[in-house]
Amino acid sequence: PYVQPLNQALLTVTDLANPANQVVVPVVVQPTTVGTPDPSIVVQAGTPAFNIPYWINGSNNHQVTWSISPATGAGTISSNGAYTAPASVSSLLTTATITVASVSDPTATASILVTIIPPGQIRIDSGSATATQDDAGNTWLPDIGFETGTYSMENDAYGSNGAYDNMPNKYIWETSTHTWGDDIVYRFHVPNGNYKIGIMQAIPNGNGTYDPTYVFDG
C-alpha cells in the first residue's frame, strides 16, 4: 500500500473550464539528496584506486559513508570513496554495487553498478548483448562501456547462407552500432599505461559476397 512520506506537498491541478474537475498529486519533499555522475562504470581488474565523485544537496553536512556489495571478490571502497578493483576476476563479467549514503540522513543514498572485466586486451563486440568467440579463440565482450546519444543496433545474422561463408569472424562482423551524428564513446577505467586502440568497421545490411579485398559488395 501507499505510505505517506513524512515530508510531502500536495499539487492540485484544476481544469479552468470545469473547476470541479481536479487532480491532486502528492510530491515527496526529501530534504537531503545524494547523487553521482555515473549510475554505472566499467573497471578492468588490476586498476589502482580512483575516487568516485558525488554531491549532496539539501544539507550543510557533506559527510558520507561508502559500502560495496558483495563485500569480497569485487574490489574495495575506502571511507573517502576511493574504489580499488581486484587484481583478477574469476568470471568474464563480475558485478558489484557501490552505495554512498548521507551521514545526516542515511535514507538519502545513491548506487553505482560496477562491472569488472578481466585484465589484458579488451575486445568489444559492438552491438552484441552476449560475448562472442572469434576464429582464434579470443573472447569478445558484449557491448559494455558504451555511451552515446541516439543510436541503432544492427544484427544481420548472416548464418550459413553461402554469401558470407568464407568471412572470418562473421559472428562479430554481423553486429554493429551506429549513430546519426552523435559521438560514439566507450569509457573504461584501466591501469595506467600506453594503449593501442583498434576499430573495425563494417557496413550493415550488405547483400553481396565476401572477398578478402573488401567487406561487402552491394
PDB file of C-alpha atoms in Angstrom, residues 21-213:
ATOM      1  CA  ASN A  21     -12.526  18.606 -12.402  1.00  0.00           C
ATOM      2  CA  GLN A  22      -9.375  18.350 -10.277  1.00  0.00           C
ATOM      3  CA  VAL A  23      -6.484  16.008  -9.665  1.00  0.00           C
ATOM      4  CA  VAL A  24      -4.251  16.052  -6.586  1.00  0.00           C
ATOM      5  CA  VAL A  25      -0.646  14.843  -6.957  1.00  0.00           C
ATOM      6  CA  PRO A  26       1.479  14.158  -3.851  1.00  0.00           C
ATOM      7  CA  VAL A  27       5.064  15.383  -4.259  1.00  0.00           C
ATOM      8  CA  VAL A  28       7.674  13.942  -1.913  1.00  0.00           C
ATOM      9  CA  VAL A  29       9.898  16.605  -0.376  1.00  0.00           C
ATOM     10  CA  GLN A  30      13.201  14.992   0.543  1.00  0.00           C
ATOM     11  CA  PRO A  31      15.418  17.423   2.455  1.00  0.00           C
ATOM     12  CA  THR A  32      18.689  15.665   1.564  1.00  0.00           C
ATOM     13  CA  THR A  33      19.663  14.039  -1.727  1.00  0.00           C
ATOM     14  CA  VAL A  34      22.864  12.260  -2.768  1.00  0.00           C
ATOM     15  CA  GLY A  35      23.990  11.883  -6.370  1.00  0.00           C
ATOM     16  CA  THR A  36      26.842  10.601  -8.536  1.00  0.00           C
ATOM     17  CA  PRO A  37      27.595  11.457 -12.184  1.00  0.00           C
ATOM     18  CA  ASP A  38      27.685   7.832 -13.347  1.00  0.00           C
ATOM     19  CA  PRO A  39      24.981   5.268 -12.498  1.00  0.00           C
ATOM     20  CA  SER A  40      27.313   2.539 -13.821  1.00  0.00           C
ATOM     21  CA  ILE A  41      31.036   2.165 -14.536  1.00  0.00           C
ATOM     22  CA  VAL A  42      33.224  -0.474 -16.205  1.00  0.00           C
ATOM     23  CA  VAL A  43      36.550  -1.185 -14.496  1.00  0.00           C
ATOM     24  CA  GLN A  44      39.326  -3.532 -15.582  1.00  0.00           C
ATOM     25  CA  ALA A  45      40.812  -5.842 -12.964  1.00  0.00           C
ATOM     26  CA  GLY A  46      44.141  -4.530 -11.691  1.00  0.00           C
ATOM     27  CA  THR A  47      43.116  -0.876 -11.939  1.00  0.00           C
ATOM     28  CA  PRO A  48      44.527   1.087  -8.977  1.00  0.00           C
ATOM     29  CA  ALA A  49      42.363   3.173  -6.653  1.00  0.00           C
ATOM     30  CA  PHE A  50      40.408   6.116  -8.064  1.00  0.00           C
ATOM     31  CA  ASN A  51      37.896   8.393  -6.400  1.00  0.00           C
ATOM     32  CA  ILE A  52      34.206   8.289  -7.257  1.00  0.00           C
ATOM     33  CA  PRO A  53      32.744  11.810  -7.317  1.00  0.00           C
ATOM     34  CA  TYR A  54      29.486  12.578  -5.544  1.00  0.00           C
ATOM     35  CA  TRP A  55      27.402  15.514  -4.363  1.00  0.00           C
ATOM     36  CA  ILE A  56      24.917  16.269  -1.589  1.00  0.00           C
ATOM     37  CA  ASN A  57      22.037  18.721  -1.851  1.00  0.00           C
ATOM     38  CA  GLY A  58      19.834  19.975   0.953  1.00  0.00           C
ATOM     39  CA  SER A  59      22.331  19.584   3.799  1.00  0.00           C
ATOM     40  CA  ASN A  60      25.345  21.508   5.068  1.00  0.00           C
ATOM     41  CA  ASN A  61      26.814  18.208   6.272  1.00  0.00           C
ATOM     42  CA  HIS A  62      28.598  16.714   3.246  1.00  0.00           C
ATOM     43  CA  GLN A  63      29.914  13.675   5.092  1.00  0.00           C
ATOM     44  CA  VAL A  64      29.002  10.307   3.582  1.00  0.00           C
ATOM     45  CA  THR A  65      29.582   6.614   4.156  1.00  0.00           C
ATOM     46  CA  TRP A  66      30.579   4.127   1.445  1.00  0.00           C
ATOM     47  CA  SER A  67      29.821   0.424   1.102  1.00  0.00           C
ATOM     48  CA  ILE A  68      30.209  -2.262  -1.557  1.00  0.00           C
ATOM     49  CA  SER A  69      28.243  -5.444  -2.194  1.00  0.00           C
ATOM     50  CA  PRO A  70      29.409  -8.178  -2.344  1.00  0.00           C
ATOM     51  CA  ALA A  71      31.982  -7.371   0.313  1.00  0.00           C
ATOM     52  CA  THR A  72      34.609  -9.706  -1.175  1.00  0.00           C
ATOM     53  CA  GLY A  73      35.762 -10.548  -4.678  1.00  0.00           C
ATOM     54  CA  ALA A  74      34.725  -7.301  -6.387  1.00  0.00           C
ATOM     55  CA  GLY A  75      37.257  -4.838  -5.031  1.00  0.00           C
ATOM     56  CA  THR A  76      37.137  -2.423  -2.116  1.00  0.00           C
ATOM     57  CA  ILE A  77      35.821   1.058  -1.435  1.00  0.00           C
ATOM     58  CA  SER A  78      37.564   3.283   1.123  1.00  0.00           C
ATOM     59  CA  SER A  79      35.946   5.658   3.586  1.00  0.00           C
ATOM     60  CA  ASN A  80      36.748   8.593   1.273  1.00  0.00           C
ATOM     61  CA  GLY A  81      35.199   6.983  -1.828  1.00  0.00           C
ATOM     62  CA  ALA A  82      38.311   5.537  -3.480  1.00  0.00           C
ATOM     63  CA  TYR A  83      37.463   2.317  -5.337  1.00  0.00           C
ATOM     64  CA  THR A  84      40.187  -0.286  -5.936  1.00  0.00           C
ATOM     65  CA  ALA A  85      39.455  -3.079  -8.408  1.00  0.00           C
ATOM     66  CA  PRO A  86      40.502  -6.666  -7.628  1.00  0.00           C
ATOM     67  CA  ALA A  87      43.730  -7.922  -9.181  1.00  0.00           C
ATOM     68  CA  SER A  88      41.784 -10.549 -11.115  1.00  0.00           C
ATOM     69  CA  VAL A  89      38.240 -11.839 -11.541  1.00  0.00           C
ATOM     70  CA  SER A  90      37.003 -15.401 -11.808  1.00  0.00           C
ATOM     71  CA  SER A  91      34.269 -14.707 -14.367  1.00  0.00           C
ATOM     72  CA  LEU A  92      34.109 -12.803 -17.630  1.00  0.00           C
ATOM     73  CA  LEU A  93      31.867 -10.094 -16.153  1.00  0.00           C
ATOM     74  CA  THR A  94      31.885  -9.594 -12.390  1.00  0.00           C
ATOM     75  CA  THR A  95      29.442  -7.069 -10.967  1.00  0.00           C
ATOM     76  CA  ALA A  96      29.153  -5.193  -7.700  1.00  0.00           C
ATOM     77  CA  THR A  97      27.138  -2.314  -6.298  1.00  0.00           C
ATOM     78  CA  ILE A  98      28.730   0.664  -4.580  1.00  0.00           C
ATOM     79  CA  THR A  99      26.431   2.701  -2.330  1.00  0.00           C
ATOM     80  CA  VAL A 100      27.079   6.175  -0.929  1.00  0.00           C
ATOM     81  CA  ALA A 101      24.847   7.415   1.903  1.00  0.00           C
ATOM     82  CA  SER A 102      24.486  10.744   3.663  1.00  0.00           C
ATOM     83  CA  VAL A 103      25.617  10.782   7.292  1.00  0.00           C
ATOM     84  CA  SER A 104      22.974  13.355   8.242  1.00  0.00           C
ATOM     85  CA  ASP A 105      20.205  11.359   6.511  1.00  0.00           C
ATOM     86  CA  PRO A 106      21.155   7.690   5.939  1.00  0.00           C
ATOM     87  CA  THR A 107      17.996   7.188   3.845  1.00  0.00           C
ATOM     88  CA  ALA A 108      19.477   9.515   1.212  1.00  0.00           C
ATOM     89  CA  THR A 109      21.636   7.226  -0.942  1.00  0.00           C
ATOM     90  CA  ALA A 110      22.936   6.723  -4.467  1.00  0.00           C
ATOM     91  CA  SER A 111      24.088   3.450  -6.030  1.00  0.00           C
ATOM     92  CA  ILE A 112      26.619   2.715  -8.770  1.00  0.00           C
ATOM     93  CA  LEU A 113      26.694  -0.569 -10.679  1.00  0.00           C
ATOM     94  CA  VAL A 114      30.303  -1.679 -11.207  1.00  0.00           C
ATOM     95  CA  THR A 115      31.210  -4.194 -13.915  1.00  0.00           C
ATOM     96  CA  ILE A 116      34.729  -5.640 -13.582  1.00  0.00           C
ATOM     97  CA  ILE A 117      36.307  -7.145 -16.692  1.00  0.00           C
ATOM     98  CA  PRO A 118      39.407  -9.372 -16.879  1.00  0.00           C
ATOM     99  CA  PRO A 119      42.912  -7.893 -17.289  1.00  0.00           C
ATOM    100  CA  GLY A 120      44.635  -7.888 -20.668  1.00  0.00           C
ATOM    101  CA  GLN A 121      43.260  -6.905 -24.057  1.00  0.00           C
ATOM    102  CA  ILE A 122      39.732  -5.518 -24.150  1.00  0.00           C
ATOM    103  CA  ARG A 123      37.721  -6.751 -27.114  1.00  0.00           C
ATOM    104  CA  ILE A 124      34.171  -5.443 -27.583  1.00  0.00           C
ATOM    105  CA  ASP A 125      31.625  -6.997 -29.933  1.00  0.00           C
ATOM    106  CA  SER A 126      29.775  -3.802 -30.780  1.00  0.00           C
ATOM    107  CA  GLY A 127      26.015  -4.197 -30.880  1.00  0.00           C
ATOM    108  CA  SER A 128      26.040  -7.639 -29.273  1.00  0.00           C
ATOM    109  CA  ALA A 129      24.276  -8.363 -25.977  1.00  0.00           C
ATOM    110  CA  THR A 130      26.342 -11.527 -25.434  1.00  0.00           C
ATOM    111  CA  ALA A 131      30.017 -12.441 -25.506  1.00  0.00           C
ATOM    112  CA  THR A 132      31.470 -13.863 -28.741  1.00  0.00           C
ATOM    113  CA  GLN A 133      34.340 -16.215 -29.592  1.00  0.00           C
ATOM    114  CA  ASP A 134      36.377 -15.377 -32.699  1.00  0.00           C
ATOM    115  CA  ASP A 135      38.099 -17.863 -35.015  1.00  0.00           C
ATOM    116  CA  ALA A 136      41.323 -17.642 -32.975  1.00  0.00           C
ATOM    117  CA  GLY A 137      39.556 -18.449 -29.705  1.00  0.00           C
ATOM    118  CA  ASN A 138      39.639 -14.885 -28.351  1.00  0.00           C
ATOM    119  CA  THR A 139      36.682 -13.757 -26.272  1.00  0.00           C
ATOM    120  CA  TRP A 140      34.895 -10.555 -27.309  1.00  0.00           C
ATOM    121  CA  LEU A 141      32.894  -8.925 -24.538  1.00  0.00           C
ATOM    122  CA  PRO A 142      29.284  -7.861 -25.053  1.00  0.00           C
ATOM    123  CA  ASP A 143      28.687  -4.189 -25.791  1.00  0.00           C
ATOM    124  CA  ILE A 144      29.623  -2.678 -22.410  1.00  0.00           C
ATOM    125  CA  GLY A 145      31.198   0.675 -21.600  1.00  0.00           C
ATOM    126  CA  PHE A 146      29.143   2.173 -24.433  1.00  0.00           C
ATOM    127  CA  GLU A 147      27.885   5.735 -24.024  1.00  0.00           C
ATOM    128  CA  THR A 148      26.198   7.802 -26.731  1.00  0.00           C
ATOM    129  CA  GLY A 149      23.027   9.601 -27.678  1.00  0.00           C
ATOM    130  CA  THR A 150      20.655   8.388 -30.392  1.00  0.00           C
ATOM    131  CA  TYR A 151      21.853   5.101 -31.856  1.00  0.00           C
ATOM    132  CA  SER A 152      20.760   1.956 -33.627  1.00  0.00           C
ATOM    133  CA  MET A 153      21.937  -1.621 -33.164  1.00  0.00           C
ATOM    134  CA  GLU A 154      22.036  -3.978 -36.129  1.00  0.00           C
ATOM    135  CA  ASN A 155      22.307  -7.755 -36.260  1.00  0.00           C
ATOM    136  CA  ASP A 156      22.392  -9.097 -39.793  1.00  0.00           C
ATOM    137  CA  ALA A 157      22.590 -12.717 -38.556  1.00  0.00           C
ATOM    138  CA  TYR A 158      24.440 -13.983 -41.627  1.00  0.00           C
ATOM    139  CA  GLY A 159      24.176 -17.610 -40.593  1.00  0.00           C
ATOM    140  CA  SER A 160      25.250 -20.017 -43.326  1.00  0.00           C
ATOM    141  CA  ASN A 161      23.629 -18.598 -46.422  1.00  0.00           C
ATOM    142  CA  GLY A 162      26.514 -19.064 -48.839  1.00  0.00           C
ATOM    143  CA  ALA A 163      27.231 -15.395 -49.389  1.00  0.00           C
ATOM    144  CA  TYR A 164      29.410 -14.959 -46.295  1.00  0.00           C
ATOM    145  CA  ASP A 165      30.579 -18.487 -45.517  1.00  0.00           C
ATOM    146  CA  ASN A 166      34.252 -17.599 -46.020  1.00  0.00           C
ATOM    147  CA  MET A 167      34.187 -14.401 -43.948  1.00  0.00           C
ATOM    148  CA  PRO A 168      36.456 -14.731 -40.887  1.00  0.00           C
ATOM    149  CA  ASN A 169      34.846 -13.886 -37.572  1.00  0.00           C
ATOM    150  CA  LYS A 170      31.475 -13.294 -39.244  1.00  0.00           C
ATOM    151  CA  TYR A 171      29.595 -13.576 -35.937  1.00  0.00           C
ATOM    152  CA  ILE A 172      31.455 -10.465 -34.765  1.00  0.00           C
ATOM    153  CA  TRP A 173      31.026  -8.539 -38.007  1.00  0.00           C
ATOM    154  CA  GLU A 174      27.298  -9.180 -38.126  1.00  0.00           C
ATOM    155  CA  THR A 175      26.601  -6.950 -35.098  1.00  0.00           C
ATOM    156  CA  SER A 176      27.090  -3.207 -35.196  1.00  0.00           C
ATOM    157  CA  THR A 177      26.116   0.050 -33.547  1.00  0.00           C
ATOM    158  CA  HIS A 178      25.760   3.285 -35.493  1.00  0.00           C
ATOM    159  CA  THR A 179      24.508   6.811 -34.847  1.00  0.00           C
ATOM    160  CA  TRP A 180      23.174   9.748 -36.820  1.00  0.00           C
ATOM    161  CA  GLY A 181      25.889  12.247 -35.933  1.00  0.00           C
ATOM    162  CA  ASP A 182      26.337  11.679 -32.202  1.00  0.00           C
ATOM    163  CA  ASP A 183      29.741  10.726 -30.870  1.00  0.00           C
ATOM    164  CA  ILE A 184      30.232   7.046 -30.110  1.00  0.00           C
ATOM    165  CA  VAL A 185      32.035   6.826 -26.773  1.00  0.00           C
ATOM    166  CA  TYR A 186      33.387   3.830 -24.880  1.00  0.00           C
ATOM    167  CA  ARG A 187      34.623   4.529 -21.379  1.00  0.00           C
ATOM    168  CA  PHE A 188      36.637   2.187 -19.162  1.00  0.00           C
ATOM    169  CA  HIS A 189      38.725   2.586 -16.027  1.00  0.00           C
ATOM    170  CA  VAL A 190      42.017   0.793 -16.768  1.00  0.00           C
ATOM    171  CA  PRO A 191      45.523   0.611 -15.254  1.00  0.00           C
ATOM    172  CA  ASN A 192      47.889   3.418 -16.224  1.00  0.00           C
ATOM    173  CA  GLY A 193      49.954   2.701 -19.336  1.00  0.00           C
ATOM    174  CA  ASN A 194      50.172   3.083 -23.101  1.00  0.00           C
ATOM    175  CA  TYR A 195      47.341   1.574 -25.114  1.00  0.00           C
ATOM    176  CA  LYS A 196      46.714   0.890 -28.775  1.00  0.00           C
ATOM    177  CA  ILE A 197      43.088   1.209 -29.826  1.00  0.00           C
ATOM    178  CA  GLY A 198      41.829  -0.552 -32.940  1.00  0.00           C
ATOM    179  CA  ILE A 199      38.443  -0.064 -34.577  1.00  0.00           C
ATOM    180  CA  MET A 200      36.970  -2.453 -37.135  1.00  0.00           C
ATOM    181  CA  GLN A 201      34.155  -1.115 -39.251  1.00  0.00           C
ATOM    182  CA  ALA A 202      31.614  -2.813 -41.478  1.00  0.00           C
ATOM    183  CA  ILE A 203      28.544  -1.637 -43.370  1.00  0.00           C
ATOM    184  CA  PRO A 204      25.299  -3.212 -42.094  1.00  0.00           C
ATOM    185  CA  ASN A 205      22.708  -4.755 -44.384  1.00  0.00           C
ATOM    186  CA  GLY A 206      25.198  -5.810 -47.056  1.00  0.00           C
ATOM    187  CA  ASN A 207      23.904  -8.160 -49.735  1.00  0.00           C
ATOM    188  CA  GLY A 208      26.905  -9.238 -51.785  1.00  0.00           C
ATOM    189  CA  THR A 209      29.579 -11.910 -51.367  1.00  0.00           C
ATOM    190  CA  TYR A 210      32.698 -11.782 -49.238  1.00  0.00           C
ATOM    191  CA  ASP A 211      36.161 -11.417 -50.722  1.00  0.00           C
ATOM    192  CA  PRO A 212      39.380 -10.687 -48.763  1.00  0.00           C
ATOM    193  CA  THR A 213      39.856  -7.435 -50.727  1.00  0.00           C
TER     194      THR A 213
END
